CSV table of C-alpha atoms in Angstrom, one decimal:
chain,number,residue,atom,x,y,z
A,192,MET,CA,-41.2,-12.5,250.1
A,193,LYS,CA,-44.2,-13.2,252.2
A,194,ARG,CA,-45.5,-9.5,251.2
A,195,LEU,CA,-44.6,-10.3,247.6
A,196,LEU,CA,-46.5,-13.7,247.4
A,197,THR,CA,-49.5,-12.1,249.2
A,198,PHE,CA,-49.5,-9.3,246.4
A,199,VAL,CA,-49.1,-12.1,243.6
A,200,VAL,CA,-52.2,-14.1,245.0
A,201,SER,CA,-54.0,-10.6,245.2
A,202,ALA,CA,-53.0,-9.5,241.7
A,203,LEU,CA,-54.0,-13.1,240.3
A,204,MET,CA,-57.4,-12.9,242.0
A,205,LEU,CA,-57.9,-9.3,240.4
A,206,ALA,CA,-56.9,-10.6,236.8
A,207,LEU,CA,-59.2,-14.0,237.3
A,208,VAL,CA,-62.4,-11.3,238.1
A,209,ALA,CA,-61.4,-9.0,235.4
A,210,SER,CA,-60.9,-11.8,232.6
A,211,ALA,CA,-63.7,-13.1,230.4
A,212,THR,CA,-65.4,-16.3,231.4
A,213,ALA,CA,-63.4,-18.5,229.0
A,214,GLN,CA,-59.7,-18.3,230.1
A,215,PRO,CA,-56.9,-20.9,229.4
A,216,GLY,CA,-55.7,-22.4,232.5
A,217,VAL,CA,-59.0,-21.8,234.5
A,218,THR,CA,-61.7,-24.5,235.1
A,219,ALA,CA,-64.4,-24.9,237.7
A,220,SER,CA,-61.9,-26.5,240.0
A,221,GLN,CA,-58.2,-25.3,239.2
A,222,ILE,CA,-56.2,-22.0,238.1
A,223,ILE,CA,-52.9,-23.2,236.4
A,224,ILE,CA,-50.0,-21.1,237.0
A,225,GLY,CA,-46.6,-21.0,235.0
A,226,ASN,CA,-43.1,-20.6,236.6
A,227,TRP,CA,-39.7,-20.9,235.6
A,228,GLY,CA,-36.2,-20.5,237.6
A,229,PRO,CA,-32.7,-22.1,237.9
A,230,GLN,CA,-33.0,-25.4,239.5
A,231,SER,CA,-29.6,-26.1,238.2
A,232,GLY,CA,-26.6,-24.4,236.8
A,233,PRO,CA,-24.7,-21.3,238.0
A,234,ALA,CA,-27.6,-19.5,239.5
A,235,ALA,CA,-29.3,-22.9,241.2
A,236,ALA,CA,-29.2,-21.0,244.7
A,237,TRP,CA,-32.1,-18.7,243.2
A,238,GLY,CA,-34.2,-21.7,242.7
A,239,THR,CA,-35.5,-21.1,246.3
A,240,VAL,CA,-37.8,-18.7,244.5
A,241,THR,CA,-39.7,-21.3,243.2
A,242,VAL,CA,-39.7,-23.3,246.4
A,243,ALA,CA,-41.2,-20.3,248.1
A,244,VAL,CA,-44.1,-20.0,245.5
A,245,GLU,CA,-44.8,-23.7,246.1
A,246,ALA,CA,-45.1,-23.2,249.8
A,247,TYR,CA,-47.3,-20.4,249.5
A,248,PHE,CA,-49.6,-22.0,247.1
A,249,LYS,CA,-49.9,-24.9,249.4
A,250,TYR,CA,-50.9,-22.3,252.2
A,251,ILE,CA,-53.6,-20.6,249.8
A,252,ASN,CA,-55.0,-24.1,248.8
A,253,ALA,CA,-55.2,-25.3,252.3
A,254,GLN,CA,-57.3,-22.0,252.9
A,255,GLY,CA,-59.5,-22.9,250.2
A,256,GLY,CA,-57.7,-21.5,247.1
A,257,ILE,CA,-59.0,-18.4,245.0
A,258,HIS,CA,-62.8,-18.4,244.7
A,259,GLY,CA,-62.9,-22.2,245.5
A,260,ARG,CA,-60.2,-22.8,242.7
A,261,GLU,CA,-56.9,-24.9,243.7
A,262,LEU,CA,-53.6,-23.1,242.5
A,263,VAL,CA,-51.8,-25.4,240.3
A,264,LEU,CA,-48.1,-24.6,239.6
A,265,VAL,CA,-46.4,-25.6,236.6
A,266,THR,CA,-42.6,-24.9,236.8
A,267,ARG,CA,-39.7,-25.6,234.6
A,268,ASP,CA,-36.0,-25.7,235.3
A,269,ASP,CA,-34.3,-23.2,232.7
A,270,GLY,CA,-30.6,-23.3,234.1
A,271,TYR,CA,-30.6,-19.7,234.0
A,272,ASP,CA,-30.2,-20.0,230.2
A,273,PRO,CA,-32.5,-17.5,228.3
A,274,ALA,CA,-32.9,-19.9,225.4
A,275,ARG,CA,-34.3,-22.5,227.7
A,276,THR,CA,-36.4,-20.0,229.3
A,277,VAL,CA,-38.1,-19.1,226.0
A,278,ALA,CA,-38.5,-22.9,225.2
A,279,ALA,CA,-40.2,-23.4,228.8
A,280,VAL,CA,-42.4,-20.3,228.3
A,281,ARG,CA,-43.6,-21.5,224.8
A,282,GLU,CA,-44.3,-24.9,226.2
A,283,MET,CA,-46.3,-23.7,229.2
A,284,ILE,CA,-48.4,-21.5,226.9
A,285,ASP,CA,-49.1,-23.9,224.1
A,286,ARG,CA,-49.2,-27.2,226.0
A,287,ASP,CA,-49.8,-26.5,229.6
A,288,ASN,CA,-52.4,-23.7,228.9
A,289,VAL,CA,-51.3,-21.5,231.8
A,290,PHE,CA,-53.5,-18.7,233.1
A,291,ALA,CA,-50.7,-16.4,234.3
A,292,PHE,CA,-47.1,-16.6,235.2
A,293,VAL,CA,-45.5,-15.8,238.6
A,294,ALA,CA,-42.0,-15.0,239.4
A,295,GLY,CA,-39.6,-16.2,236.9
A,296,VAL,CA,-35.9,-15.7,237.7
A,297,GLY,CA,-33.4,-13.7,235.7
A,298,THR,CA,-33.5,-10.2,233.8
A,299,ALA,CA,-32.2,-11.7,230.4
A,300,ASN,CA,-34.3,-14.6,230.8
A,301,GLY,CA,-37.6,-12.6,231.5
A,302,LEU,CA,-36.7,-10.2,228.5
A,303,ALA,CA,-36.2,-13.0,226.3
A,304,ALA,CA,-39.6,-14.5,227.2
A,305,LEU,CA,-41.5,-11.0,227.4
A,306,PRO,CA,-42.6,-11.1,223.6
A,307,LEU,CA,-44.0,-14.7,224.0
A,308,ILE,CA,-45.9,-13.7,226.9
A,309,GLN,CA,-47.2,-10.4,225.6
A,310,ARG,CA,-48.5,-12.2,222.3
A,311,ALA,CA,-50.2,-14.6,224.4
A,312,ASN,CA,-51.7,-11.8,226.5
A,313,THR,CA,-50.8,-13.8,229.7
A,314,PRO,CA,-50.4,-11.9,232.8
A,315,TRP,CA,-47.3,-12.1,234.6
A,316,VAL,CA,-46.9,-11.1,238.1
A,317,GLY,CA,-43.9,-10.5,240.0
A,318,PRO,CA,-41.0,-11.0,237.6
A,319,ALA,CA,-37.9,-12.2,239.8
A,320,SER,CA,-35.9,-9.2,238.4
A,321,GLY,CA,-35.5,-5.6,239.2
A,322,SER,CA,-34.8,-4.4,235.8
A,323,GLU,CA,-36.7,-1.0,235.1
A,324,GLN,CA,-37.6,-2.8,231.7
A,325,PHE,CA,-40.5,-4.8,233.6
A,326,ALA,CA,-41.5,-1.8,235.4
A,327,GLU,CA,-42.0,0.2,232.2
A,328,GLN,CA,-44.6,-2.3,230.9
A,329,SER,CA,-47.3,0.0,232.3
A,330,GLY,CA,-50.8,-0.6,231.0
A,331,GLY,CA,-50.1,-4.1,230.1
A,332,LEU,CA,-50.5,-7.6,232.0
A,333,VAL,CA,-47.0,-7.3,233.6
A,334,TYR,CA,-47.2,-6.5,237.3
A,335,SER,CA,-43.3,-5.6,238.5
A,336,THR,CA,-42.9,-5.8,242.1
A,337,PHE,CA,-39.0,-5.7,242.6
A,338,THR,CA,-36.8,-2.9,243.8
A,339,ASP,CA,-35.2,-1.4,240.5
A,340,TYR,CA,-31.6,-2.7,240.5
A,341,VAL,CA,-30.3,0.8,239.7
A,342,VAL,CA,-32.1,2.1,243.0
A,343,GLU,CA,-30.8,-1.0,245.0
A,344,ALA,CA,-27.3,-0.4,243.8
A,345,ALA,CA,-27.5,3.5,244.6
A,346,LEU,CA,-28.8,2.6,248.0
A,347,MET,CA,-26.0,0.2,248.8
A,348,THR,CA,-23.4,2.6,247.5
A,349,ARG,CA,-24.9,5.4,249.9
A,350,HIS,CA,-24.8,3.2,252.8
A,351,ALA,CA,-21.4,2.1,252.1
A,352,VAL,CA,-20.2,5.8,252.0
A,353,THR,CA,-22.3,7.3,254.7
A,354,GLU,CA,-22.5,4.6,257.2
A,355,LEU,CA,-19.4,2.3,256.5
A,356,GLY,CA,-17.0,5.1,255.9
A,357,SER,CA,-16.1,3.9,252.3
A,358,ASN,CA,-14.0,6.1,250.2
A,359,SER,CA,-13.6,3.8,247.1
A,360,ILE,CA,-16.2,1.3,245.8
A,361,ALA,CA,-15.5,-1.1,243.1
A,362,ILE,CA,-18.1,-3.4,241.4
A,363,PHE,CA,-18.4,-7.1,240.4
A,364,TYR,CA,-21.0,-7.5,237.9
A,365,GLN,CA,-22.5,-9.9,235.6
A,366,ASN,CA,-22.2,-8.6,232.0
A,367,ASP,CA,-25.9,-8.1,231.3
A,368,GLY,CA,-28.8,-6.0,231.8
A,369,TYR,CA,-28.9,-7.1,235.6
A,370,GLY,CA,-25.0,-6.3,236.2
A,371,GLN,CA,-25.3,-3.2,233.9
A,372,ALA,CA,-28.2,-1.8,235.9
A,373,GLY,CA,-26.1,-2.2,239.0
A,374,LEU,CA,-23.1,-0.6,237.5
A,375,ARG,CA,-25.3,2.3,236.6
A,376,GLY,CA,-26.7,2.7,240.2
A,377,LEU,CA,-23.3,2.9,241.4
A,378,GLU,CA,-21.7,5.6,239.0
A,379,GLU,CA,-24.8,7.5,239.6
A,380,GLU,CA,-24.9,7.5,243.2
A,381,ILE,CA,-21.0,8.1,243.4
A,382,ALA,CA,-21.5,11.3,241.4
A,383,ARG,CA,-24.4,12.6,243.8
A,384,LEU,CA,-22.2,11.9,246.8
A,385,GLN,CA,-19.2,13.8,245.3
A,386,ALA,CA,-21.5,16.7,244.4
A,387,GLN,CA,-22.6,16.5,248.2
A,388,GLY,CA,-18.9,16.8,249.3
A,389,TYR,CA,-18.1,13.2,249.9
A,390,ASP,CA,-14.5,12.1,249.0
A,391,VAL,CA,-15.2,9.0,247.2
A,392,THR,CA,-14.4,7.4,243.9
A,393,VAL,CA,-15.4,4.5,241.9
A,394,GLY,CA,-12.9,1.7,241.8
A,395,ASP,CA,-12.4,-0.8,239.0
A,396,LYS,CA,-15.4,-2.0,237.2
A,397,VAL,CA,-15.1,-5.8,236.9
A,398,SER,CA,-17.4,-7.8,234.7
A,399,TYR,CA,-17.9,-11.6,233.9
A,400,GLU,CA,-19.7,-13.6,231.6
A,401,ARG,CA,-22.7,-15.9,232.7
A,402,GLY,CA,-21.4,-19.4,233.7
A,403,THR,CA,-17.7,-18.1,234.3
A,404,THR,CA,-16.3,-20.4,237.2
A,405,ASN,CA,-12.5,-19.1,237.2
A,406,LEU,CA,-12.4,-15.8,238.5
A,407,GLY,CA,-8.7,-15.5,239.6
A,408,VAL,CA,-8.2,-12.7,237.1
A,409,GLN,CA,-11.1,-10.7,238.2
A,410,ALA,CA,-10.3,-11.2,242.0
A,411,LEU,CA,-6.6,-9.9,241.0
A,412,ARG,CA,-8.3,-6.9,239.4
A,413,LEU,CA,-10.3,-5.9,242.3
A,414,ARG,CA,-7.6,-6.3,244.9
A,415,SER,CA,-5.4,-4.1,242.6
A,416,SER,CA,-8.0,-1.3,242.4
A,417,GLY,CA,-7.2,-0.4,246.0
A,418,SER,CA,-11.1,0.0,246.8
A,419,ASP,CA,-12.2,-0.8,250.4
A,420,SER,CA,-15.5,-1.9,249.4
A,421,VAL,CA,-17.0,-4.3,246.4
A,422,LEU,CA,-20.3,-4.0,245.1
A,423,LEU,CA,-21.6,-7.5,244.0
A,424,PHE,CA,-24.0,-7.8,241.2
A,425,SER,CA,-23.5,-11.5,240.3
A,426,ASP,CA,-25.3,-14.9,240.6
A,427,PRO,CA,-24.8,-16.7,243.8
A,428,THR,CA,-22.1,-19.2,242.4
A,429,ALA,CA,-20.0,-16.4,241.0
A,430,ALA,CA,-20.1,-14.5,244.1
A,431,ALA,CA,-19.2,-17.5,246.3
A,432,ASN,CA,-16.2,-18.1,243.7
A,433,LEU,CA,-15.0,-14.7,244.0
A,434,VAL,CA,-15.0,-14.9,247.9
A,435,THR,CA,-13.0,-18.0,247.5
A,436,GLU,CA,-10.4,-16.1,245.3
A,437,PHE,CA,-10.4,-13.2,247.8
A,438,GLN,CA,-9.5,-15.5,250.6
A,439,ARG,CA,-6.6,-17.0,248.7
A,440,LEU,CA,-5.4,-13.5,248.0
A,441,ASP,CA,-6.1,-12.3,251.7
A,442,PHE,CA,-8.0,-9.6,250.3
A,443,LYS,CA,-10.8,-8.5,252.9
A,444,PRO,CA,-12.9,-5.8,251.4
A,445,GLN,CA,-16.4,-4.7,252.5
A,446,MET,CA,-18.8,-6.6,250.4
A,447,LEU,CA,-22.2,-5.5,249.7
């Protein structure tokens, strides 16, 4: 996280230097930066991303800011709801006049807000998502820093097989771009491992919709799959609820 935030500040400095003299959110004493994240709702645990940004901005300001300007963070709670993200981003662009955005949790959330950000020609540094769709925004003002979710899932899959001895990996995933990228990474890596002679299969592929709290059916399916490992591409609350169901079923797979 510290490396990411260091990159964020460096990118903001470059964007500021490269910008024309008159820019929204930039005064002689301040640079206003926008951020959104789930401070409430099923993904509230990811609200720590905003907390980390706030802490690092305080550190930078204590060192004199950027070119003598104080970093001012404007943040909105979107509850992990893409519709609320769009409303929050529109408000921060139109009312708060932010110079740039930093972080911003969620694949679906970020993709929903991206057209607004691009139309406003606003820099966005470090989207808090590993979707390849952000990394593909080359030549624009989106600076992606996260590991691609497909790559992340592939690395975890290979680790489970080559280091932990797994021979069947199921997946529990959120039914959106985030979770589907994890599924793709699992399937592609299993195919590569099989081609290399590993005796491993993809177990059940179990999805859930955002906000689902009762995961008993999904837990039963995963237990019935017979897999020894389960790859989790879910929000924190869903993962915790699934683990609770596993405990109730006395199912103890390796979870990644």
